[in-house]
């Protein structure tokens, strides 16, 4: 539990407006754009000044971005650490400069930094649960078992690490399923397509593709079709994020199931900062609930998707 009066954590004084930083990892897909839009909209709504940076996929640049926010003397920093370890020195530097940090969306290595001591809290999805729910759906919906190709997210990122852990751990308990290959596609559509193409050639008997996000799942559809196979028939495709594009593909029968990972952080992020300023107890983790989509509900819910 983090309190603004908690020994060691910087406080946030009660003001009617703040200058806050938001250090984004990159803007290479609709999920990240939806997250940024949500943060910018909430800042505007509250009349807070938002210092926004985009690390363009570089953890090193994100470190520099956070350090520049510290130099600018922002009141608080919202940070989505691109990878679990490289941002920790910057988080500690913010603390040293008396600037509280709230982690959004991605977390840091818990053996090196802790909520309530180094940063206020982590707001985001439970990525392990996301991976487990996808694996559970697969086991429940593919009675004959299967050979799985796994497309991993950005190496070293908490969603990639945890979505792998959640899925692989569940699958390990079901001997009729086997993960025949697992490789990073860096959460990117074209990299996902390239990796899926290579792995499908190496494992022609693979009949399931589990992608850690929609971008790579959509790339994998192209790879399956390029291999002369029918997505949804010869190869089941599973994903995480739940954007409008992937839900339409579920409706079209090309994608089997998707666990949501809601990108709309703005309201909860700013509410948490205001609560922290008011001295309220802030839990070390604030978990966003995630929907789960398949052919049974995608058409009903697509209009609620980002
Ligand atoms: C998850 C987020 C991931 C999305 C990807 O919270 O960090 O990063 O699942 C995005 O689409 O690139």
mmCIF file of C-alpha atoms and ligand atoms in Angstrom:
data_model
loop_
_atom_site.group_PDB
_atom_site.id
_atom_site.type_symbol
_atom_site.label_atom_id
_atom_site.label_comp_id
_atom_site.label_asym_id
_atom_site.label_seq_id
_atom_site.Cartn_x
_atom_site.Cartn_y
_atom_site.Cartn_z
ATOM 1 C CA UNK A 1 0.000 0.000 0.000
ATOM 2 C CA UNK A 2 1.363 3.420 -0.960
ATOM 3 C CA UNK A 3 0.338 6.515 0.937
ATOM 4 C CA UNK A 4 1.436 9.997 0.014
ATOM 5 C CA UNK A 5 2.787 10.161 3.556
ATOM 6 C CA UNK A 6 4.442 6.746 3.090
ATOM 7 C CA UNK A 7 8.028 7.031 4.292
ATOM 8 C CA UNK A 8 10.294 7.387 1.296
ATOM 9 C CA UNK A 9 7.823 7.938 -1.530
ATOM 10 C CA UNK A 10 7.625 11.485 -2.921
ATOM 11 C CA UNK A 11 4.329 13.202 -2.160
ATOM 12 C CA UNK A 12 1.989 15.000 -4.541
ATOM 13 C CA UNK A 13 0.617 18.180 -3.020
ATOM 14 C CA UNK A 14 -3.067 19.008 -3.473
ATOM 15 C CA UNK A 15 -3.352 21.543 -6.340
ATOM 16 C CA UNK A 16 -6.177 22.324 -8.732
ATOM 17 C CA UNK A 17 -3.966 21.499 -11.715
ATOM 18 C CA UNK A 18 -0.759 19.573 -12.367
ATOM 19 C CA UNK A 19 2.008 19.249 -14.918
ATOM 20 C CA UNK A 20 2.350 15.492 -15.473
ATOM 21 C CA UNK A 21 4.564 13.456 -17.779
ATOM 22 C CA UNK A 22 3.491 10.458 -19.855
ATOM 23 C CA UNK A 23 6.448 8.493 -21.261
ATOM 24 C CA UNK A 24 5.047 6.267 -24.026
ATOM 25 C CA UNK A 25 7.026 3.303 -25.392
ATOM 26 C CA UNK A 26 6.170 3.725 -29.112
ATOM 27 C CA UNK A 27 3.201 4.442 -31.385
ATOM 28 C CA UNK A 28 3.450 1.475 -33.723
ATOM 29 C CA UNK A 29 -0.023 0.015 -33.298
ATOM 30 C CA UNK A 30 -3.664 0.909 -32.580
ATOM 31 C CA UNK A 31 -3.361 -0.271 -28.969
ATOM 32 C CA UNK A 32 -0.625 2.212 -28.155
ATOM 33 C CA UNK A 33 -2.411 5.004 -30.021
ATOM 34 C CA UNK A 34 -5.609 4.269 -28.041
ATOM 35 C CA UNK A 35 -3.636 4.425 -24.801
ATOM 36 C CA UNK A 36 -2.077 7.764 -25.725
ATOM 37 C CA UNK A 37 -5.410 9.194 -26.877
ATOM 38 C CA UNK A 38 -7.003 8.188 -23.591
ATOM 39 C CA UNK A 39 -4.276 9.914 -21.574
ATOM 40 C CA UNK A 40 -4.374 13.090 -23.674
ATOM 41 C CA UNK A 41 -8.183 13.253 -23.537
ATOM 42 C CA UNK A 42 -8.203 12.901 -19.743
ATOM 43 C CA UNK A 43 -5.528 15.585 -19.302
ATOM 44 C CA UNK A 44 -7.578 17.933 -21.446
ATOM 45 C CA UNK A 45 -10.765 17.122 -19.543
ATOM 46 C CA UNK A 46 -9.097 17.947 -16.211
ATOM 47 C CA UNK A 47 -7.104 20.919 -17.490
ATOM 48 C CA UNK A 48 -3.790 19.307 -16.470
ATOM 49 C CA UNK A 49 -0.675 19.965 -18.553
ATOM 50 C CA UNK A 50 0.599 16.728 -20.164
ATOM 51 C CA UNK A 51 4.273 16.431 -21.116
ATOM 52 C CA UNK A 52 4.113 13.588 -23.661
ATOM 53 C CA UNK A 53 7.111 11.686 -25.052
ATOM 54 C CA UNK A 54 7.315 8.756 -27.506
ATOM 55 C CA UNK A 55 10.350 6.475 -27.148
ATOM 56 C CA UNK A 56 9.852 5.073 -30.696
ATOM 57 C CA UNK A 57 10.554 1.536 -29.504
ATOM 58 C CA UNK A 58 13.811 2.316 -27.689
ATOM 59 C CA UNK A 59 14.128 1.673 -23.945
ATOM 60 C CA UNK A 60 17.254 3.849 -23.956
ATOM 61 C CA UNK A 61 15.290 6.756 -25.418
ATOM 62 C CA UNK A 62 12.501 6.170 -22.905
ATOM 63 C CA UNK A 63 15.113 6.509 -20.128
ATOM 64 C CA UNK A 64 16.210 9.823 -21.652
ATOM 65 C CA UNK A 65 12.567 10.897 -21.946
ATOM 66 C CA UNK A 66 11.950 10.222 -18.243
ATOM 67 C CA UNK A 67 15.136 12.040 -17.282
ATOM 68 C CA UNK A 68 14.048 15.055 -19.331
ATOM 69 C CA UNK A 69 10.714 15.087 -17.476
ATOM 70 C CA UNK A 70 12.618 15.059 -14.194
ATOM 71 C CA UNK A 71 14.701 18.012 -15.425
ATOM 72 C CA UNK A 72 11.488 19.844 -16.347
ATOM 73 C CA UNK A 73 10.259 19.369 -12.795
ATOM 74 C CA UNK A 74 6.917 17.706 -13.593
ATOM 75 C CA UNK A 75 4.686 16.966 -10.600
ATOM 76 C CA UNK A 76 4.239 13.245 -11.422
ATOM 77 C CA UNK A 77 5.275 10.803 -14.147
ATOM 78 C CA UNK A 78 3.053 8.185 -15.794
ATOM 79 C CA UNK A 79 5.344 5.547 -17.298
ATOM 80 C CA UNK A 80 4.763 2.436 -19.416
ATOM 81 C CA UNK A 81 8.231 0.852 -19.055
ATOM 82 C CA UNK A 82 8.967 -0.732 -22.439
ATOM 83 C CA UNK A 83 11.031 -3.520 -20.844
ATOM 84 C CA UNK A 84 11.141 -4.750 -17.223
ATOM 85 C CA UNK A 85 14.700 -3.693 -16.304
ATOM 86 C CA UNK A 86 16.170 -0.694 -18.247
ATOM 87 C CA UNK A 87 13.751 1.898 -16.814
ATOM 88 C CA UNK A 88 14.452 1.122 -13.154
ATOM 89 C CA UNK A 89 17.339 3.629 -12.726
ATOM 90 C CA UNK A 90 15.114 6.370 -14.184
ATOM 91 C CA UNK A 91 12.303 5.409 -11.791
ATOM 92 C CA UNK A 92 14.718 5.691 -8.880
ATOM 93 C CA UNK A 93 16.034 9.027 -10.226
ATOM 94 C CA UNK A 94 12.474 10.382 -10.268
ATOM 95 C CA UNK A 95 12.045 9.287 -6.657
ATOM 96 C CA UNK A 96 15.345 10.985 -5.790
ATOM 97 C CA UNK A 97 14.063 14.163 -7.431
ATOM 98 C CA UNK A 98 10.878 14.003 -5.344
ATOM 99 C CA UNK A 99 8.650 13.080 -8.317
ATOM 100 C CA UNK A 100 6.174 10.205 -7.810
ATOM 101 C CA UNK A 101 5.866 7.625 -10.619
ATOM 102 C CA UNK A 102 2.754 5.653 -11.542
ATOM 103 C CA UNK A 103 3.371 2.677 -13.863
ATOM 104 C CA UNK A 104 0.756 2.118 -16.568
ATOM 105 C CA UNK A 105 0.250 -0.960 -18.726
ATOM 106 C CA UNK A 106 3.720 -2.495 -18.318
ATOM 107 C CA UNK A 107 5.508 -3.389 -15.104
ATOM 108 C CA UNK A 108 9.099 -3.563 -13.889
ATOM 109 C CA UNK A 109 11.103 -6.495 -12.531
ATOM 110 C CA UNK A 110 9.673 -6.920 -9.015
ATOM 111 C CA UNK A 111 12.991 -8.120 -7.594
ATOM 112 C CA UNK A 112 14.549 -4.739 -8.471
ATOM 113 C CA UNK A 113 11.798 -2.206 -7.754
ATOM 114 C CA UNK A 114 8.634 -2.255 -5.658
ATOM 115 C CA UNK A 115 5.304 -0.461 -5.519
ATOM 116 C CA UNK A 116 5.002 1.715 -2.438
ATOM 117 C CA UNK A 117 8.780 2.105 -2.244
ATOM 118 C CA UNK A 118 10.162 3.004 -5.699
ATOM 119 C CA UNK A 119 6.918 3.931 -7.467
ATOM 120 C CA UNK A 120 3.358 4.517 -6.283
ATOM 121 C CA UNK A 121 1.509 1.721 -8.074
ATOM 122 C CA UNK A 122 1.067 -0.334 -11.272
ATOM 123 C CA UNK A 123 -2.204 0.101 -13.159
ATOM 124 C CA UNK A 124 -2.808 -2.460 -15.883
ATOM 125 C CA UNK A 125 -3.986 -5.906 -16.885
ATOM 126 C CA UNK A 126 -2.998 -9.202 -15.315
ATOM 127 C CA UNK A 127 -0.968 -10.548 -18.233
ATOM 128 C CA UNK A 128 -0.471 -13.985 -16.676
ATOM 129 C CA UNK A 129 -4.241 -14.339 -16.398
ATOM 130 C CA UNK A 130 -4.647 -13.189 -20.011
ATOM 131 C CA UNK A 131 -2.346 -15.977 -21.220
ATOM 132 C CA UNK A 132 -4.018 -18.534 -18.962
ATOM 133 C CA UNK A 133 -7.517 -17.608 -20.215
ATOM 134 C CA UNK A 134 -6.449 -18.031 -23.848
ATOM 135 C CA UNK A 135 -4.943 -21.457 -23.062
ATOM 136 C CA UNK A 136 -8.078 -22.478 -21.137
ATOM 137 C CA UNK A 137 -10.283 -21.498 -24.076
ATOM 138 C CA UNK A 138 -8.082 -23.532 -26.446
ATOM 139 C CA UNK A 139 -8.158 -26.653 -24.242
ATOM 140 C CA UNK A 140 -11.929 -26.341 -23.850
ATOM 141 C CA UNK A 141 -12.554 -25.798 -27.560
ATOM 142 C CA UNK A 142 -10.093 -28.067 -29.348
ATOM 143 C CA UNK A 143 -10.807 -31.561 -28.006
ATOM 144 C CA UNK A 144 -8.213 -33.340 -30.142
ATOM 145 C CA UNK A 145 -5.310 -31.330 -28.801
ATOM 146 C CA UNK A 146 -2.918 -29.463 -31.074
ATOM 147 C CA UNK A 147 0.547 -28.311 -32.079
ATOM 148 C CA UNK A 148 1.051 -24.665 -31.166
ATOM 149 C CA UNK A 149 3.223 -21.911 -32.627
ATOM 150 C CA UNK A 150 3.617 -19.048 -30.119
ATOM 151 C CA UNK A 151 4.380 -15.504 -31.290
ATOM 152 C CA UNK A 152 5.880 -13.639 -28.329
ATOM 153 C CA UNK A 153 5.697 -9.908 -27.688
ATOM 154 C CA UNK A 154 8.625 -7.535 -27.186
ATOM 155 C CA UNK A 155 11.551 -9.362 -25.569
ATOM 156 C CA UNK A 156 11.951 -8.365 -21.909
ATOM 157 C CA UNK A 157 8.555 -6.702 -21.651
ATOM 158 C CA UNK A 158 6.185 -7.709 -18.854
ATOM 159 C CA UNK A 159 3.286 -8.542 -21.211
ATOM 160 C CA UNK A 160 5.508 -10.859 -23.255
ATOM 161 C CA UNK A 161 7.023 -12.557 -20.196
ATOM 162 C CA UNK A 162 3.721 -12.975 -18.386
ATOM 163 C CA UNK A 163 1.493 -13.879 -21.342
ATOM 164 C CA UNK A 164 3.993 -16.651 -22.094
ATOM 165 C CA UNK A 165 4.068 -17.807 -18.471
ATOM 166 C CA UNK A 166 0.270 -17.871 -18.141
ATOM 167 C CA UNK A 167 -0.322 -19.722 -21.418
ATOM 168 C CA UNK A 168 2.601 -22.168 -21.291
ATOM 169 C CA UNK A 169 1.961 -23.144 -17.663
ATOM 170 C CA UNK A 170 -1.673 -24.044 -18.417
ATOM 171 C CA UNK A 171 -0.784 -25.916 -21.614
ATOM 172 C CA UNK A 172 1.900 -27.944 -19.794
ATOM 173 C CA UNK A 173 -0.903 -29.646 -17.846
ATOM 174 C CA UNK A 174 -2.611 -30.865 -21.052
ATOM 175 C CA UNK A 175 -0.464 -33.462 -22.788
ATOM 176 C CA UNK A 176 -2.514 -33.449 -26.007
ATOM 177 C CA UNK A 177 -1.188 -29.936 -26.677
ATOM 178 C CA UNK A 178 2.406 -29.163 -27.550
ATOM 179 C CA UNK A 179 4.121 -25.799 -28.129
ATOM 180 C CA UNK A 180 6.327 -26.708 -31.098
ATOM 181 C CA UNK A 181 7.906 -23.250 -31.483
ATOM 182 C CA UNK A 182 7.927 -19.893 -29.682
ATOM 183 C CA UNK A 183 9.604 -16.754 -30.998
ATOM 184 C CA UNK A 184 9.264 -12.985 -30.650
ATOM 185 C CA UNK A 185 7.459 -10.950 -33.280
ATOM 186 C CA UNK A 186 8.016 -7.793 -31.158
ATOM 187 C CA UNK A 187 4.260 -7.069 -30.995
ATOM 188 C CA UNK A 188 4.553 -5.958 -34.656
ATOM 189 C CA UNK A 189 2.319 -6.995 -37.576
ATOM 190 C CA UNK A 190 4.946 -7.565 -40.260
ATOM 191 C CA UNK A 191 7.475 -9.164 -37.919
ATOM 192 C CA UNK A 192 4.667 -11.408 -36.697
ATOM 193 C CA UNK A 193 3.876 -12.376 -40.282
ATOM 194 C CA UNK A 194 7.532 -13.130 -41.099
ATOM 195 C CA UNK A 195 8.059 -15.226 -37.960
ATOM 196 C CA UNK A 196 4.777 -17.097 -38.475
ATOM 197 C CA UNK A 197 5.747 -17.855 -42.085
ATOM 198 C CA UNK A 198 9.126 -19.263 -41.023
ATOM 199 C CA UNK A 199 7.684 -21.312 -38.180
ATOM 200 C CA UNK A 200 4.826 -22.686 -40.306
ATOM 201 C CA UNK A 201 7.384 -23.890 -42.855
ATOM 202 C CA UNK A 202 9.413 -25.511 -40.055
ATOM 203 C CA UNK A 203 6.273 -27.005 -38.459
ATOM 204 C CA UNK A 204 3.757 -27.789 -41.252
ATOM 205 C CA UNK A 205 1.707 -29.835 -38.752
ATOM 206 C CA UNK A 206 1.108 -26.804 -36.479
ATOM 207 C CA UNK A 207 -2.650 -26.198 -36.194
ATOM 208 C CA UNK A 208 -2.730 -23.407 -33.577
ATOM 209 C CA UNK A 209 -1.077 -19.983 -33.499
ATOM 210 C CA UNK A 210 -1.078 -18.100 -30.171
ATOM 211 C CA UNK A 211 -0.070 -14.466 -30.697
ATOM 212 C CA UNK A 212 0.655 -12.189 -27.691
ATOM 213 C CA UNK A 213 -1.174 -9.333 -29.451
ATOM 214 C CA UNK A 214 -3.577 -8.517 -32.299
ATOM 215 C CA UNK A 215 -0.894 -7.064 -34.574
ATOM 216 C CA UNK A 216 1.050 -10.314 -34.692
ATOM 217 C CA UNK A 217 -2.163 -12.353 -34.968
ATOM 218 C CA UNK A 218 -3.203 -10.348 -38.032
ATOM 219 C CA UNK A 219 0.264 -10.838 -39.514
ATOM 220 C CA UNK A 220 -0.066 -14.564 -38.822
ATOM 221 C CA UNK A 221 -3.326 -14.722 -40.810
ATOM 222 C CA UNK A 222 -1.421 -13.567 -43.907
ATOM 223 C CA UNK A 223 1.254 -16.194 -43.223
ATOM 224 C CA UNK A 224 -1.339 -18.988 -42.879
ATOM 225 C CA UNK A 225 -2.999 -17.971 -46.144
ATOM 226 C CA UNK A 226 0.380 -17.673 -47.894
ATOM 227 C CA UNK A 227 0.962 -21.293 -46.853
ATOM 228 C CA UNK A 228 -2.240 -22.241 -48.688
ATOM 229 C CA UNK A 229 -4.078 -22.951 -45.429
ATOM 230 C CA UNK A 230 -7.413 -21.647 -44.161
ATOM 231 C CA UNK A 231 -7.276 -19.641 -40.906
ATOM 232 C CA UNK A 232 -10.043 -20.816 -38.570
ATOM 233 C CA UNK A 233 -10.170 -24.192 -40.287
ATOM 234 C CA UNK A 234 -6.636 -25.575 -40.755
ATOM 235 C CA UNK A 235 -5.076 -23.290 -38.138
ATOM 236 C CA UNK A 236 -6.798 -21.763 -35.063
ATOM 237 C CA UNK A 237 -5.535 -18.239 -34.320
ATOM 238 C CA UNK A 238 -5.647 -16.859 -30.764
ATOM 239 C CA UNK A 239 -4.796 -13.307 -29.680
ATOM 240 C CA UNK A 240 -4.747 -10.728 -26.880
ATOM 241 C CA UNK A 241 -5.764 -7.027 -27.019
ATOM 242 C CA UNK A 242 -9.263 -7.075 -28.549
ATOM 243 C CA UNK A 243 -9.265 -4.121 -30.937
ATOM 244 C CA UNK A 244 -12.021 -3.543 -33.496
ATOM 245 C CA UNK A 245 -9.991 -5.081 -36.336
ATOM 246 C CA UNK A 246 -9.425 -8.420 -34.588
ATOM 247 C CA UNK A 247 -13.052 -8.635 -33.436
ATOM 248 C CA UNK A 248 -14.175 -8.295 -37.046
ATOM 249 C CA UNK A 249 -11.798 -11.175 -37.876
ATOM 250 C CA UNK A 250 -13.446 -13.229 -35.105
ATOM 251 C CA UNK A 251 -16.828 -12.477 -36.689
ATOM 252 C CA UNK A 252 -15.362 -13.485 -40.075
ATOM 253 C CA UNK A 253 -14.205 -16.798 -38.581
ATOM 254 C CA UNK A 254 -10.479 -16.173 -39.184
ATOM 255 C CA UNK A 255 -9.602 -15.668 -35.497
ATOM 256 C CA UNK A 256 -10.931 -18.089 -32.866
ATOM 257 C CA UNK A 257 -10.622 -16.225 -29.541
ATOM 258 C CA UNK A 258 -9.189 -13.013 -28.074
ATOM 259 C CA UNK A 259 -8.570 -11.899 -24.488
ATOM 260 C CA UNK A 260 -9.099 -8.158 -24.113
ATOM 261 C CA UNK A 261 -6.333 -5.884 -22.841
ATOM 262 C CA UNK A 262 -8.018 -2.544 -22.358
ATOM 263 C CA UNK A 263 -5.833 0.436 -23.463
ATOM 264 C CA UNK A 264 -8.063 3.185 -22.063
ATOM 265 C CA UNK A 265 -5.979 4.211 -19.030
ATOM 266 C CA UNK A 266 -6.794 7.908 -18.813
ATOM 267 C CA UNK A 267 -9.624 8.116 -16.269
ATOM 268 C CA UNK A 268 -8.182 5.552 -13.840
ATOM 269 C CA UNK A 269 -4.629 6.930 -14.146
ATOM 270 C CA UNK A 270 -5.637 10.501 -13.342
ATOM 271 C CA UNK A 271 -8.085 9.419 -10.621
ATOM 272 C CA UNK A 272 -5.274 7.471 -8.961
ATOM 273 C CA UNK A 273 -2.921 10.472 -9.088
ATOM 274 C CA UNK A 274 -5.588 12.703 -7.518
ATOM 275 C CA UNK A 275 -6.317 10.092 -4.828
ATOM 276 C CA UNK A 276 -2.601 9.867 -4.077
ATOM 277 C CA UNK A 277 -2.435 13.655 -3.651
ATOM 278 C CA UNK A 278 -5.379 13.424 -1.239
ATOM 279 C CA UNK A 279 -3.424 10.994 0.917
ATOM 280 C CA UNK A 280 -5.646 7.995 0.127
ATOM 281 C CA UNK A 281 -4.233 4.457 0.401
ATOM 282 C CA UNK A 282 -3.150 3.305 -3.069
ATOM 283 C CA UNK A 283 -2.764 -0.475 -3.563
ATOM 284 C CA UNK A 284 0.503 -1.635 -5.137
ATOM 285 C CA UNK A 285 -1.404 -3.041 -8.133
ATOM 286 C CA UNK A 286 -4.637 -1.801 -9.701
ATOM 287 C CA UNK A 287 -5.772 -4.493 -12.139
ATOM 288 C CA UNK A 288 -7.976 -3.668 -15.137
ATOM 289 C CA UNK A 289 -10.701 -6.273 -15.820
ATOM 290 C CA UNK A 290 -10.430 -7.852 -19.297
ATOM 291 C CA UNK A 291 -13.297 -9.126 -21.465
ATOM 292 C CA UNK A 292 -12.931 -12.389 -23.407
ATOM 293 C CA UNK A 293 -14.164 -12.635 -26.998
ATOM 294 C CA UNK A 294 -14.996 -15.497 -29.359
ATOM 295 C CA UNK A 295 -17.654 -16.225 -31.992
ATOM 296 C CA UNK A 296 -20.311 -16.255 -29.261
ATOM 297 C CA UNK A 297 -20.002 -12.541 -28.361
ATOM 298 C CA UNK A 298 -17.722 -10.659 -30.808
ATOM 299 C CA UNK A 299 -20.604 -9.246 -32.856
ATOM 300 C CA UNK A 300 -22.371 -8.001 -29.716
ATOM 301 C CA UNK A 301 -19.265 -6.329 -28.279
ATOM 302 C CA UNK A 302 -17.338 -5.022 -31.301
ATOM 303 C CA UNK A 303 -18.805 -1.523 -30.893
ATOM 304 C CA UNK A 304 -17.325 -1.273 -27.385
ATOM 305 C CA UNK A 305 -13.786 -2.046 -28.669
ATOM 306 C CA UNK A 306 -11.072 0.586 -29.258
HETATM 307 C C1 LIG B 1 -0.163 -4.503 -23.069
HETATM 308 C C2 LIG B 1 0.655 -3.588 -23.971
HETATM 309 C C3 LIG B 1 1.015 -4.291 -25.247
HETATM 310 C C4 LIG B 1 -0.173 -4.606 -26.126
HETATM 311 C C5 LIG B 1 0.476 -4.519 -27.454
HETATM 312 O O1 LIG B 1 -0.531 -3.817 -21.906
HETATM 313 O O2 LIG B 1 1.847 -3.205 -23.312
HETATM 314 O O3 LIG B 1 1.860 -3.422 -25.992
HETATM 315 O O4 LIG B 1 -0.722 -5.867 -25.844
HETATM 316 C C6 LIG B 1 1.285 -3.243 -27.272
HETATM 317 O O5 LIG B 1 -0.398 -4.437 -28.518
HETATM 318 O O6 LIG B 1 2.257 -3.091 -28.239
#
